[in-house]
mmCIF file of N, CA and C in Angstrom:
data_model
loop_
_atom_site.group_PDB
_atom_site.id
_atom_site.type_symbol
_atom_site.label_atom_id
_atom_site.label_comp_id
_atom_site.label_asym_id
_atom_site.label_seq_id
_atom_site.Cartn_x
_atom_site.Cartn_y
_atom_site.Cartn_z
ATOM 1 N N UNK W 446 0.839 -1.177 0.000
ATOM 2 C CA UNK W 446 0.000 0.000 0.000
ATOM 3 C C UNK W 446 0.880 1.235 0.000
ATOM 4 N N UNK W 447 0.681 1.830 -0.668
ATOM 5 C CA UNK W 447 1.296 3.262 -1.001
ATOM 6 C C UNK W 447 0.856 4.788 0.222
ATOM 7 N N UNK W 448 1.774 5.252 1.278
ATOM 8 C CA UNK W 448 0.975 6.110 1.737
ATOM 9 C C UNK W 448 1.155 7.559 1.468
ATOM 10 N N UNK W 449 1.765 7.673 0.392
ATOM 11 C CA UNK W 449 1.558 9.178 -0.313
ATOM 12 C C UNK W 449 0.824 9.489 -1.337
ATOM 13 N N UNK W 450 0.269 11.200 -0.860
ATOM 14 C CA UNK W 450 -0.679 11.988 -1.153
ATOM 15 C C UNK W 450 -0.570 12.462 -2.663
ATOM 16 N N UNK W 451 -1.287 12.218 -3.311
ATOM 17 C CA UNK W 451 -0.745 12.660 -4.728
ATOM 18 C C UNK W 451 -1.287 14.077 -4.857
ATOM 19 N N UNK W 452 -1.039 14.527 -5.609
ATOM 20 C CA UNK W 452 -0.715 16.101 -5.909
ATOM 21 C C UNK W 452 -0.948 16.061 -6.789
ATOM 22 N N UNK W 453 -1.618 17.544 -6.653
ATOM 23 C CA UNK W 453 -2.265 18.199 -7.974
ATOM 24 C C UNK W 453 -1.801 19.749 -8.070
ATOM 25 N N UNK W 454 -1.477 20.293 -9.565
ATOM 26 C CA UNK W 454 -1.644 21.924 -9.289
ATOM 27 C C UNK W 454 -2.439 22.664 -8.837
ATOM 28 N N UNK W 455 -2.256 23.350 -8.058
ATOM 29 C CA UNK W 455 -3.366 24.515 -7.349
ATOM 30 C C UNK W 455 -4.236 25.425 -8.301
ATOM 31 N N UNK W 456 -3.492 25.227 -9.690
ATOM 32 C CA UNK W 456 -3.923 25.856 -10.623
ATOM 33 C C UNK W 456 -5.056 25.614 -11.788
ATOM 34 N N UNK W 457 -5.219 24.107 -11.416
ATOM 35 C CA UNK W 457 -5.585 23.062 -12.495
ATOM 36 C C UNK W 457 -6.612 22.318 -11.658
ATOM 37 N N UNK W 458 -7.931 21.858 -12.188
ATOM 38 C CA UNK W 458 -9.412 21.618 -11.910
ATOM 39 C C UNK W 458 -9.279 20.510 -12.524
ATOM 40 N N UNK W 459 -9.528 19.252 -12.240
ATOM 41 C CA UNK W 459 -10.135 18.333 -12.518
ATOM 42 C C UNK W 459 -11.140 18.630 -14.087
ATOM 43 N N UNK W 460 -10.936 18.387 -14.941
ATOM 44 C CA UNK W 460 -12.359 18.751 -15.757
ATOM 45 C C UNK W 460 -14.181 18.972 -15.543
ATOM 46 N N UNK W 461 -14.136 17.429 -14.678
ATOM 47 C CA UNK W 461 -15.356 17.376 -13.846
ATOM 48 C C UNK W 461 -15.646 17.986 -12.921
ATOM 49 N N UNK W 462 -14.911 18.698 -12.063
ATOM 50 C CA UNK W 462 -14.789 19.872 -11.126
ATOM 51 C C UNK W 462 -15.093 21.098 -11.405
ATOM 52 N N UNK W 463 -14.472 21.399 -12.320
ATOM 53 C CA UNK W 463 -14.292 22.987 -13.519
ATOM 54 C C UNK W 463 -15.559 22.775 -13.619
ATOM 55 N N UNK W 464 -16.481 22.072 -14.694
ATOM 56 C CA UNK W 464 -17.919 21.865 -15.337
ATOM 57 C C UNK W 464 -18.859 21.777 -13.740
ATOM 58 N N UNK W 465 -18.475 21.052 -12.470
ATOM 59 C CA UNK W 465 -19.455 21.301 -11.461
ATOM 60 C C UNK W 465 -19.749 22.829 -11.178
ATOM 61 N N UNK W 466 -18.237 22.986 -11.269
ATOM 62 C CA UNK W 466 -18.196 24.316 -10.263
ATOM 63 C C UNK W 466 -18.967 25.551 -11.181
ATOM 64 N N UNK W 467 -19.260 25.319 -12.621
ATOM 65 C CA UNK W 467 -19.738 26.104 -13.756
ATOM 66 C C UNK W 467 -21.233 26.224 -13.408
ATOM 67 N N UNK W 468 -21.583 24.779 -13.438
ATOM 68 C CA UNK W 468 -23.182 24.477 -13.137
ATOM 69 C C UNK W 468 -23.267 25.251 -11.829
ATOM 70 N N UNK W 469 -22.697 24.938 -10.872
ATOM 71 C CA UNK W 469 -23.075 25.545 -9.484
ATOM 72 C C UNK W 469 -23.146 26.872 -9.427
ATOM 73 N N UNK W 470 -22.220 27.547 -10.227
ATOM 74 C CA UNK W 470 -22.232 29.436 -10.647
ATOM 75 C C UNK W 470 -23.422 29.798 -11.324
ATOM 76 N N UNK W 471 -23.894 28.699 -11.975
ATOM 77 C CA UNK W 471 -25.245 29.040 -13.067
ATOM 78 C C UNK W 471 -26.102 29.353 -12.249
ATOM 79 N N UNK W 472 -26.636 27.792 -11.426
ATOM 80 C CA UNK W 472 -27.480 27.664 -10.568
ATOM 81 C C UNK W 472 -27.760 28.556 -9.565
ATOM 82 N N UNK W 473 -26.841 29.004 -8.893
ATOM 83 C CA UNK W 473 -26.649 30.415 -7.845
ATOM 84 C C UNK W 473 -27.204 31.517 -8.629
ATOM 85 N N UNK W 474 -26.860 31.631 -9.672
ATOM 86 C CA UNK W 474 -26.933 32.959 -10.194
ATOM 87 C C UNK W 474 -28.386 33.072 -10.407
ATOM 88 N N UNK W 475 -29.230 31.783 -10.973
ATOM 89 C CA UNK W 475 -30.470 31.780 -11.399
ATOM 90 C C UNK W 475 -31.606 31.590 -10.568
ATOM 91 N N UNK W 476 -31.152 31.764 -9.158
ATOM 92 C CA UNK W 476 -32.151 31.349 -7.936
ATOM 93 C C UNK W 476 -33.528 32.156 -8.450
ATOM 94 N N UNK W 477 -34.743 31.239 -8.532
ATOM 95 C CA UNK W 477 -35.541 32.015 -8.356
ATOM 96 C C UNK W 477 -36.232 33.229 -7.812
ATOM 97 N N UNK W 478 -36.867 33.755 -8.553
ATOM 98 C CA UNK W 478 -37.464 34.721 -7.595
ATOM 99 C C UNK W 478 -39.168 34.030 -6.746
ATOM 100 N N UNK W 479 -39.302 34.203 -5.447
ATOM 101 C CA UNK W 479 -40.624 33.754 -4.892
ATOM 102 C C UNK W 479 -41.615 34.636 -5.145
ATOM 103 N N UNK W 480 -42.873 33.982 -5.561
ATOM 104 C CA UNK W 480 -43.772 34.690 -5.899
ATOM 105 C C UNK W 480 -44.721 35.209 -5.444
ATOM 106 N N UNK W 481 -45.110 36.530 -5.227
ATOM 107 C CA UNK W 481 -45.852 36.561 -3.777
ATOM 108 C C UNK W 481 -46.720 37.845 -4.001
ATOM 109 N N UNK W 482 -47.465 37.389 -5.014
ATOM 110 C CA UNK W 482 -49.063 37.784 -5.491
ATOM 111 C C UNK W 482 -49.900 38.643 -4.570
ATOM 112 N N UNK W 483 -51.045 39.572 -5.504
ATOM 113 C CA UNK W 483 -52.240 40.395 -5.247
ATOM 114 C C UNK W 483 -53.254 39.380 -5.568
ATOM 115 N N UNK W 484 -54.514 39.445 -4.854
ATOM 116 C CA UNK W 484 -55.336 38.794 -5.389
ATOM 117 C C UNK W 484 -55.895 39.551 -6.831
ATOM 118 N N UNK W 485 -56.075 38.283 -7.886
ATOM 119 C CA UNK W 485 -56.017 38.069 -8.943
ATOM 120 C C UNK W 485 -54.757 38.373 -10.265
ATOM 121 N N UNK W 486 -53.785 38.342 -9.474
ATOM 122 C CA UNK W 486 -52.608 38.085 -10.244
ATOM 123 C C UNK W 486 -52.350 36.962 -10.484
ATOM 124 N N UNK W 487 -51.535 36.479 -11.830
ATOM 125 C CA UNK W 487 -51.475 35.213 -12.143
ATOM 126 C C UNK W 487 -49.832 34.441 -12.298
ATOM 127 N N UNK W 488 -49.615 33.801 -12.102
ATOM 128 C CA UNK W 488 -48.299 33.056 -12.614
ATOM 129 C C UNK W 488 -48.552 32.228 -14.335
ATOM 130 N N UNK W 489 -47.693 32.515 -14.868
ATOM 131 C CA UNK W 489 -48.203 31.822 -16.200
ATOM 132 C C UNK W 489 -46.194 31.544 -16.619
ATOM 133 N N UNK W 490 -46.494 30.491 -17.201
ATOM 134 C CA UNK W 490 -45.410 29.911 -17.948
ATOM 135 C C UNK W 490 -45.198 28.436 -18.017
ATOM 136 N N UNK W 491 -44.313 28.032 -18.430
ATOM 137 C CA UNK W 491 -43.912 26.427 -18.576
ATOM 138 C C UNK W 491 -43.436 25.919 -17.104
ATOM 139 N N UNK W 492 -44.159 24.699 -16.577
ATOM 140 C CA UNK W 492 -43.703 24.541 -15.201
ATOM 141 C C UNK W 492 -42.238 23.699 -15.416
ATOM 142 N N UNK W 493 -41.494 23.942 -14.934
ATOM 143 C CA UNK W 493 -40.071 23.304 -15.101
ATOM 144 C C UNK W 493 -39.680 22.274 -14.009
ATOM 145 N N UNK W 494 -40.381 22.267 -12.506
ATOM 146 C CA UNK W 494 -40.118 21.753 -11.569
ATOM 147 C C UNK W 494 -40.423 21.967 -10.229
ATOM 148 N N UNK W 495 -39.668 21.479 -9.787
ATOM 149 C CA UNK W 495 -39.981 22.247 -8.145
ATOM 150 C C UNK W 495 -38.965 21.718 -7.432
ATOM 151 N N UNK W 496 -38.545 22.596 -6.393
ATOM 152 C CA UNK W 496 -37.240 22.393 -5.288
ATOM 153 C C UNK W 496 -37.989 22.403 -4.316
ATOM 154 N N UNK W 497 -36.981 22.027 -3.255
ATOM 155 C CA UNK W 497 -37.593 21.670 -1.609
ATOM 156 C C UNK W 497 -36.631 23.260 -1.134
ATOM 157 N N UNK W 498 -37.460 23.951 -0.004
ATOM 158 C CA UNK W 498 -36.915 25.266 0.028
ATOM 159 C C UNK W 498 -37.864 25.406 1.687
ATOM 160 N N UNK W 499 -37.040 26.654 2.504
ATOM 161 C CA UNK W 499 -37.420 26.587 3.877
ATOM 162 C C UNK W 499 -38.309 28.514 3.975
ATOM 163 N N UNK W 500 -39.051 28.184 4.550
ATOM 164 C CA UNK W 500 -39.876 29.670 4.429
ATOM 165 C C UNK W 500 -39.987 29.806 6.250
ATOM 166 N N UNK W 501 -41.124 30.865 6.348
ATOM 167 C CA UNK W 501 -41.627 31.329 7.334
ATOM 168 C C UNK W 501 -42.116 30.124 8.600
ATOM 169 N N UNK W 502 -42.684 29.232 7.539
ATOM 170 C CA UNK W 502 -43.646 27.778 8.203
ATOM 171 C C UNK W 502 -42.338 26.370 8.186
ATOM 172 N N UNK W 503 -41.798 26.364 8.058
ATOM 173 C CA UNK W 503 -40.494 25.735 8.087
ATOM 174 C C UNK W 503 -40.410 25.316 6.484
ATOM 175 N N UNK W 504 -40.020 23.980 6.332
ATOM 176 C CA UNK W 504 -39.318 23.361 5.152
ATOM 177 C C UNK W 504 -40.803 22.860 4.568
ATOM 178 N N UNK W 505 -40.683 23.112 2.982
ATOM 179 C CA UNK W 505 -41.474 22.560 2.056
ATOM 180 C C UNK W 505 -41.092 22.530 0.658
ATOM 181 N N UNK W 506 -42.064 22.463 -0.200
ATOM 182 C CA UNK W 506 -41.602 22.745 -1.448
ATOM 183 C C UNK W 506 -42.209 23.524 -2.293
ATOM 184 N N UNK W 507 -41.728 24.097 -3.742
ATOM 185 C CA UNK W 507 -42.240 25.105 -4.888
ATOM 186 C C UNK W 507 -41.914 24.105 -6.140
ATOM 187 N N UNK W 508 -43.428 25.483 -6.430
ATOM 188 C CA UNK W 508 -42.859 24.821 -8.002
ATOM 189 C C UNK W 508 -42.175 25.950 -8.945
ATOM 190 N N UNK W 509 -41.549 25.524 -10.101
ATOM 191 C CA UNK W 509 -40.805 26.432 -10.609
ATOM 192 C C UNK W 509 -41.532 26.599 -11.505
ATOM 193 N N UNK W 510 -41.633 27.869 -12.281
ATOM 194 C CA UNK W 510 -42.242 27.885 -13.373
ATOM 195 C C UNK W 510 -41.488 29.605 -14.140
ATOM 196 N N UNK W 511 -40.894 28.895 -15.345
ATOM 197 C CA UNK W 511 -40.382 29.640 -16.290
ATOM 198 C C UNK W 511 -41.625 30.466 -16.891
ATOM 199 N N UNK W 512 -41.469 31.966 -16.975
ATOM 200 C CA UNK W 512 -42.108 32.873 -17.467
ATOM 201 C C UNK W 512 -42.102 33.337 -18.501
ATOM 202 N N UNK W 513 -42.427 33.783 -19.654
ATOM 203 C CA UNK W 513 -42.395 34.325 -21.099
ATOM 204 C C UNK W 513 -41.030 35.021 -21.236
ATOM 205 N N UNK W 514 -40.699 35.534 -20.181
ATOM 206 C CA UNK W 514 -39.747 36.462 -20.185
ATOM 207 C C UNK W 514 -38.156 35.339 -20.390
ATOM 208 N N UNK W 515 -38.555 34.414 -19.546
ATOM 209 C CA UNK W 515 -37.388 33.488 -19.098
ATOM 210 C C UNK W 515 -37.121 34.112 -17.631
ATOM 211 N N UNK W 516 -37.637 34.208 -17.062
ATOM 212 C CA UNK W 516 -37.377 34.561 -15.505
ATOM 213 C C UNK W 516 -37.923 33.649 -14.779
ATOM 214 N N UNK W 517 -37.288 32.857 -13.696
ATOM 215 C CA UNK W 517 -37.913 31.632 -13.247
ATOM 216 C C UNK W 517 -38.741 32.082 -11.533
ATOM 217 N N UNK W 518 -39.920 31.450 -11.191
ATOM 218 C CA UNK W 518 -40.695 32.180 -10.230
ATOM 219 C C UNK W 518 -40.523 30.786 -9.394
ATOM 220 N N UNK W 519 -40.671 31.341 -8.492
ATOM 221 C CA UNK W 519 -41.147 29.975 -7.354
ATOM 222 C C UNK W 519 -42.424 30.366 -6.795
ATOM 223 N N UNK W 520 -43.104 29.035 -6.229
ATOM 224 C CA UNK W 520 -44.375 29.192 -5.759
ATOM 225 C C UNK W 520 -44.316 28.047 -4.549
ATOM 226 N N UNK W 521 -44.853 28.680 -3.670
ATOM 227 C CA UNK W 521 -45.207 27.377 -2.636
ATOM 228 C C UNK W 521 -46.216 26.692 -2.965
ATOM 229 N N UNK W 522 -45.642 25.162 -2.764
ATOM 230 C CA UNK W 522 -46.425 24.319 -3.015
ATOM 231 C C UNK W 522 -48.057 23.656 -2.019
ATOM 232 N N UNK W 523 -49.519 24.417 -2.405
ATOM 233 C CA UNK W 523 -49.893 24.373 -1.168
ATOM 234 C C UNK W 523 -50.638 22.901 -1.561
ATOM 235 N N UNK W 524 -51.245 22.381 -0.133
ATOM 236 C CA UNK W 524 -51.844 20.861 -0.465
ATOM 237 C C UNK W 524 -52.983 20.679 -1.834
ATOM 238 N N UNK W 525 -53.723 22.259 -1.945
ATOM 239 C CA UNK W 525 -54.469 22.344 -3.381
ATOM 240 C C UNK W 525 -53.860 22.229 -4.241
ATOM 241 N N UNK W 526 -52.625 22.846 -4.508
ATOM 242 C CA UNK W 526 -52.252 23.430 -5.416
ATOM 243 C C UNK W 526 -51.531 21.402 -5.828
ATOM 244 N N UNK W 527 -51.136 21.228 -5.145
ATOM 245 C CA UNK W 527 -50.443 19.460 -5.741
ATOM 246 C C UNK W 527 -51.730 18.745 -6.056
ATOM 247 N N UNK W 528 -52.485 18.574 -5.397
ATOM 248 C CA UNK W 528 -54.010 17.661 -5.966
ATOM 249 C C UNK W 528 -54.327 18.383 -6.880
ATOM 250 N N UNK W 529 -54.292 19.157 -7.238
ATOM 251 C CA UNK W 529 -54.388 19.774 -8.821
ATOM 252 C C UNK W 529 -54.241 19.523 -9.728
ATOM 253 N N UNK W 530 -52.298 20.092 -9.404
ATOM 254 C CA UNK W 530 -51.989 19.531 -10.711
ATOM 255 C C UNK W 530 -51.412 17.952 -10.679
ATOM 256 N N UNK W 531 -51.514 17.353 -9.672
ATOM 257 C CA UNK W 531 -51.667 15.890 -10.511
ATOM 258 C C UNK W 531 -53.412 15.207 -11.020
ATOM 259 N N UNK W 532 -54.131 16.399 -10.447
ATOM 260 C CA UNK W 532 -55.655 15.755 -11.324
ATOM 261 C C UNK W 532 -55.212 16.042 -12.914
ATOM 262 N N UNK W 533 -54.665 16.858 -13.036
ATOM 263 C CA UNK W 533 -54.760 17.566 -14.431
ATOM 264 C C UNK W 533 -53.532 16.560 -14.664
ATOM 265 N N UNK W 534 -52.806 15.910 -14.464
ATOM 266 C CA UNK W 534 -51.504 15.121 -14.889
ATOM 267 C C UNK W 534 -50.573 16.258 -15.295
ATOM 268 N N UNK W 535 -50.169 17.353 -14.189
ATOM 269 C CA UNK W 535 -49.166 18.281 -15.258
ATOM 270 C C UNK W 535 -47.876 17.650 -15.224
ATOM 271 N N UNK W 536 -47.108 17.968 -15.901
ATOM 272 C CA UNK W 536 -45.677 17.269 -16.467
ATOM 273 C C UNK W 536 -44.988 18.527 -16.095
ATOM 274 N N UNK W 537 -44.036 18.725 -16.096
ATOM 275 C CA UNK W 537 -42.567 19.135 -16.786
ATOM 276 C C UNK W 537 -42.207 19.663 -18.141
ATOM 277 N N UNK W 538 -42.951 21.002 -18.694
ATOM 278 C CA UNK W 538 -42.974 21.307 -19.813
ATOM 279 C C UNK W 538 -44.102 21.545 -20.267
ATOM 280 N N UNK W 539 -45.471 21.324 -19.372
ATOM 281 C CA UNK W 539 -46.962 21.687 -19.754
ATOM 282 C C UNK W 539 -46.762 23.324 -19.441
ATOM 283 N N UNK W 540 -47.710 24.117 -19.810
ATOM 284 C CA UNK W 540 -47.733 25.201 -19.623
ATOM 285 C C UNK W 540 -48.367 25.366 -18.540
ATOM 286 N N UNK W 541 -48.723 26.325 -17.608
ATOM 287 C CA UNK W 541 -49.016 26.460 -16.327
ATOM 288 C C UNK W 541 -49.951 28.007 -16.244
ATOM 289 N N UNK W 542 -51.522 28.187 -15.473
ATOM 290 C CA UNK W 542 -51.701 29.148 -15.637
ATOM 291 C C UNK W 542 -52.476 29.239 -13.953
ATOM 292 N N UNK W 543 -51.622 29.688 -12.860
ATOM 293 C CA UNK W 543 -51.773 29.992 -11.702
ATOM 294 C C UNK W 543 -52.973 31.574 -11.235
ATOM 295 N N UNK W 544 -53.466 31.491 -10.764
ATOM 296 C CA UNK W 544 -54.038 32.568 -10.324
ATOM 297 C C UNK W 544 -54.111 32.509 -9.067
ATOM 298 N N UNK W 545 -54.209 33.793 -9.009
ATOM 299 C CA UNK W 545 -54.512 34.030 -6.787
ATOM 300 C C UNK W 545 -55.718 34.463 -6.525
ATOM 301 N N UNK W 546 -56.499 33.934 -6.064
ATOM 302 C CA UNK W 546 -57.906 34.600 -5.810
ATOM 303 C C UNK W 546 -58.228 35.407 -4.525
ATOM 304 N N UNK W 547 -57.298 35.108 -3.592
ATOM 305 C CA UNK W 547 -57.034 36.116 -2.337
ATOM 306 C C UNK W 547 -57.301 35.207 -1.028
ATOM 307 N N UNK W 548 -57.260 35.574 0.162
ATOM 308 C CA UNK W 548 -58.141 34.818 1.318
ATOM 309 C C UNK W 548 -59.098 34.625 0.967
ATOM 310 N N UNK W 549 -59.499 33.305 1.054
ATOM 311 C CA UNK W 549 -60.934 32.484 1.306
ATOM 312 C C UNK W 549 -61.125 32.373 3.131
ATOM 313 N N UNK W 550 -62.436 31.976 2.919
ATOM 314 C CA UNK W 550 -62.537 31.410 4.023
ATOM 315 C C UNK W 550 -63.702 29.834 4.442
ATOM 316 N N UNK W 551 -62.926 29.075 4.806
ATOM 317 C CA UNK W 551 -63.150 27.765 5.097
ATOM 318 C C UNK W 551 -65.218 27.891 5.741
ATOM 319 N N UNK W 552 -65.649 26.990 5.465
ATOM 320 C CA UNK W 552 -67.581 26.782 6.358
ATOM 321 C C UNK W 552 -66.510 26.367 7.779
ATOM 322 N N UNK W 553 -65.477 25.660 8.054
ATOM 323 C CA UNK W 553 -65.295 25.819 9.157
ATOM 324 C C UNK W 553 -64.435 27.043 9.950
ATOM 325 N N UNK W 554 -64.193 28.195 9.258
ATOM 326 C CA UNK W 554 -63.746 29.643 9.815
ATOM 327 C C UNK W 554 -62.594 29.549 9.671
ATOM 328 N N UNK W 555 -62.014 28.626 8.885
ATOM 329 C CA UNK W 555 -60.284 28.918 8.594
ATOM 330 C C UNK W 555 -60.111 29.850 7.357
ATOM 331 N N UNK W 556 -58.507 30.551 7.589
ATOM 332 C CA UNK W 556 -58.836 30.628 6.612
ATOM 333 C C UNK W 556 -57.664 30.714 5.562
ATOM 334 N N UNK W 557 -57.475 30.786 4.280
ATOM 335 C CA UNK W 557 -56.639 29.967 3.229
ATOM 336 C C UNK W 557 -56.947 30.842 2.283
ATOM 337 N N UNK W 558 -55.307 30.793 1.544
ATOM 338 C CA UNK W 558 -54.987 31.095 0.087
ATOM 339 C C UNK W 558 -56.049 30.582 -1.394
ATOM 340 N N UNK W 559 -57.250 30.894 -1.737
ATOM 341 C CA UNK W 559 -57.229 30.779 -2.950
ATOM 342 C C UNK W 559 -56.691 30.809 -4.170
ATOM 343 N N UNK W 560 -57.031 29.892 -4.667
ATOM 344 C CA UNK W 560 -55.913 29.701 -5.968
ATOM 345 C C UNK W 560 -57.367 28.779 -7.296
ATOM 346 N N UNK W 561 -56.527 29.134 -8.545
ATOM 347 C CA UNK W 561 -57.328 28.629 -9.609
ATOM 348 C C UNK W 561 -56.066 28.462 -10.447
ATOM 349 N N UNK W 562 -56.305 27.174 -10.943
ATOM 350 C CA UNK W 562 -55.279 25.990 -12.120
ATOM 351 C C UNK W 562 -55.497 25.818 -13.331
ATOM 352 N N UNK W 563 -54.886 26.208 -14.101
ATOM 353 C CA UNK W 563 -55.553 25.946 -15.714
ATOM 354 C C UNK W 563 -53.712 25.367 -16.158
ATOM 355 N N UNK W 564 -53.624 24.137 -16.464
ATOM 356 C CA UNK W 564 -53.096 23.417 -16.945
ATOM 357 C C UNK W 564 -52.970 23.380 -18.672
ATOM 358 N N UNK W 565 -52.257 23.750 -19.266
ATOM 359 C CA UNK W 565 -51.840 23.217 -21.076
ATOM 360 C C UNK W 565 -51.130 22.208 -20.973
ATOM 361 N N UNK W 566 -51.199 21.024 -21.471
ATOM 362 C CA UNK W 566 -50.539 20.120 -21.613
ATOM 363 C C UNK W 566 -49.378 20.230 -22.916
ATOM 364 N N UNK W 567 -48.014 19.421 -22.837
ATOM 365 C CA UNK W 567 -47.465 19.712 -23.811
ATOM 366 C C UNK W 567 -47.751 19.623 -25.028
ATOM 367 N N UNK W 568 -48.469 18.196 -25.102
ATOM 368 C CA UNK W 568 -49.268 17.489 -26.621
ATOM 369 C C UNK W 568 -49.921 18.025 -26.792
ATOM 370 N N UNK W 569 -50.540 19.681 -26.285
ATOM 371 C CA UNK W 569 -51.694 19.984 -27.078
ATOM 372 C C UNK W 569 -52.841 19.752 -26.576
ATOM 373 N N UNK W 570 -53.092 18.447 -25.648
ATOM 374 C CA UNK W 570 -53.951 18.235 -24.827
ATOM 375 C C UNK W 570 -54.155 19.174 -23.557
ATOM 376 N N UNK W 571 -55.898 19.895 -23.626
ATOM 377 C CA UNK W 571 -55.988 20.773 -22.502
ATOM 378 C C UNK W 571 -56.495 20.028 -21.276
ATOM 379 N N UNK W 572 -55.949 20.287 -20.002
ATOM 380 C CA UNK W 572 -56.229 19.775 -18.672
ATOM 381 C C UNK W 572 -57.427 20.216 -18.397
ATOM 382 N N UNK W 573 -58.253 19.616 -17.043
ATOM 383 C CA UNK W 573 -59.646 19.499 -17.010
ATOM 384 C C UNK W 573 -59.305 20.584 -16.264
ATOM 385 N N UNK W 574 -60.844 21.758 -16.496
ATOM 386 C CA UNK W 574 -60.829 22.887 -15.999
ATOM 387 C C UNK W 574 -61.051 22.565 -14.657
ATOM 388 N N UNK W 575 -60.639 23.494 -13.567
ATOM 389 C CA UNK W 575 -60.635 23.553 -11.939
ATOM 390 C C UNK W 575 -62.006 23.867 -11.389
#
């Protein structure tokens, strides 16, 4: 067994290192912006994803959604807002059309974020209205 340290220039990156460390500069740079609506403002664009991210209420998740512009938004993911869009089957590349409808309030006196979902599918196929 060999017990010396091999060496590298201080100057010189691994290739696969260089290309992480590229992606990781991208990624930083492109942090979303969170989206944080008037009632009846809308989010609209191609949904791209969603990250796990820590807010006010502790740790949860968003979804991402690329805007006309190319500016990427985040949205918290609320328990409506996921039974949604998996009624509608949204994908990764469907188009996405979010609205805020403002405080509701629950028959039992709670009270909660309104929201309305209109789903484009990529194929062309439109998702069932909300």
């Amino acid at each position: 067994m060999n017990n010396e340290l091999s060496t590298t220039n201080a100057n010189t990156m691994p290739a696969n290192l260089t290309d992480r460390m590229a992606a990781l500069r991208h990624k930083a740079a492109s942090t979303p912006e969170l989206w944080q609506p008037e009632p009846g403002e809308q989010l609209l664009g191609v949904l791209i994803g969603h990250q796990k991210a820590v807010g006010i209420y502790g740790e949860n998740f968003q979804i991402l959604v690329q805007e006309e512009s190319g500016a990427v938004k985040a949205a918290w993911l609320t328990d409506w807002i996921r039974d949604n869009l998996k009624v509608q089957g949204a994908e990764a590349g469907d188009l996405i059309a979010l609205t805020f409808l403002g405080k509701k309030q629950s028959p039992q006196g709670r009270f909660y974020n309104g929201y309305s979902l209109i789903i484009d599918k990529l194929n062309g196929r439109q998702g069932a209205p909300c």
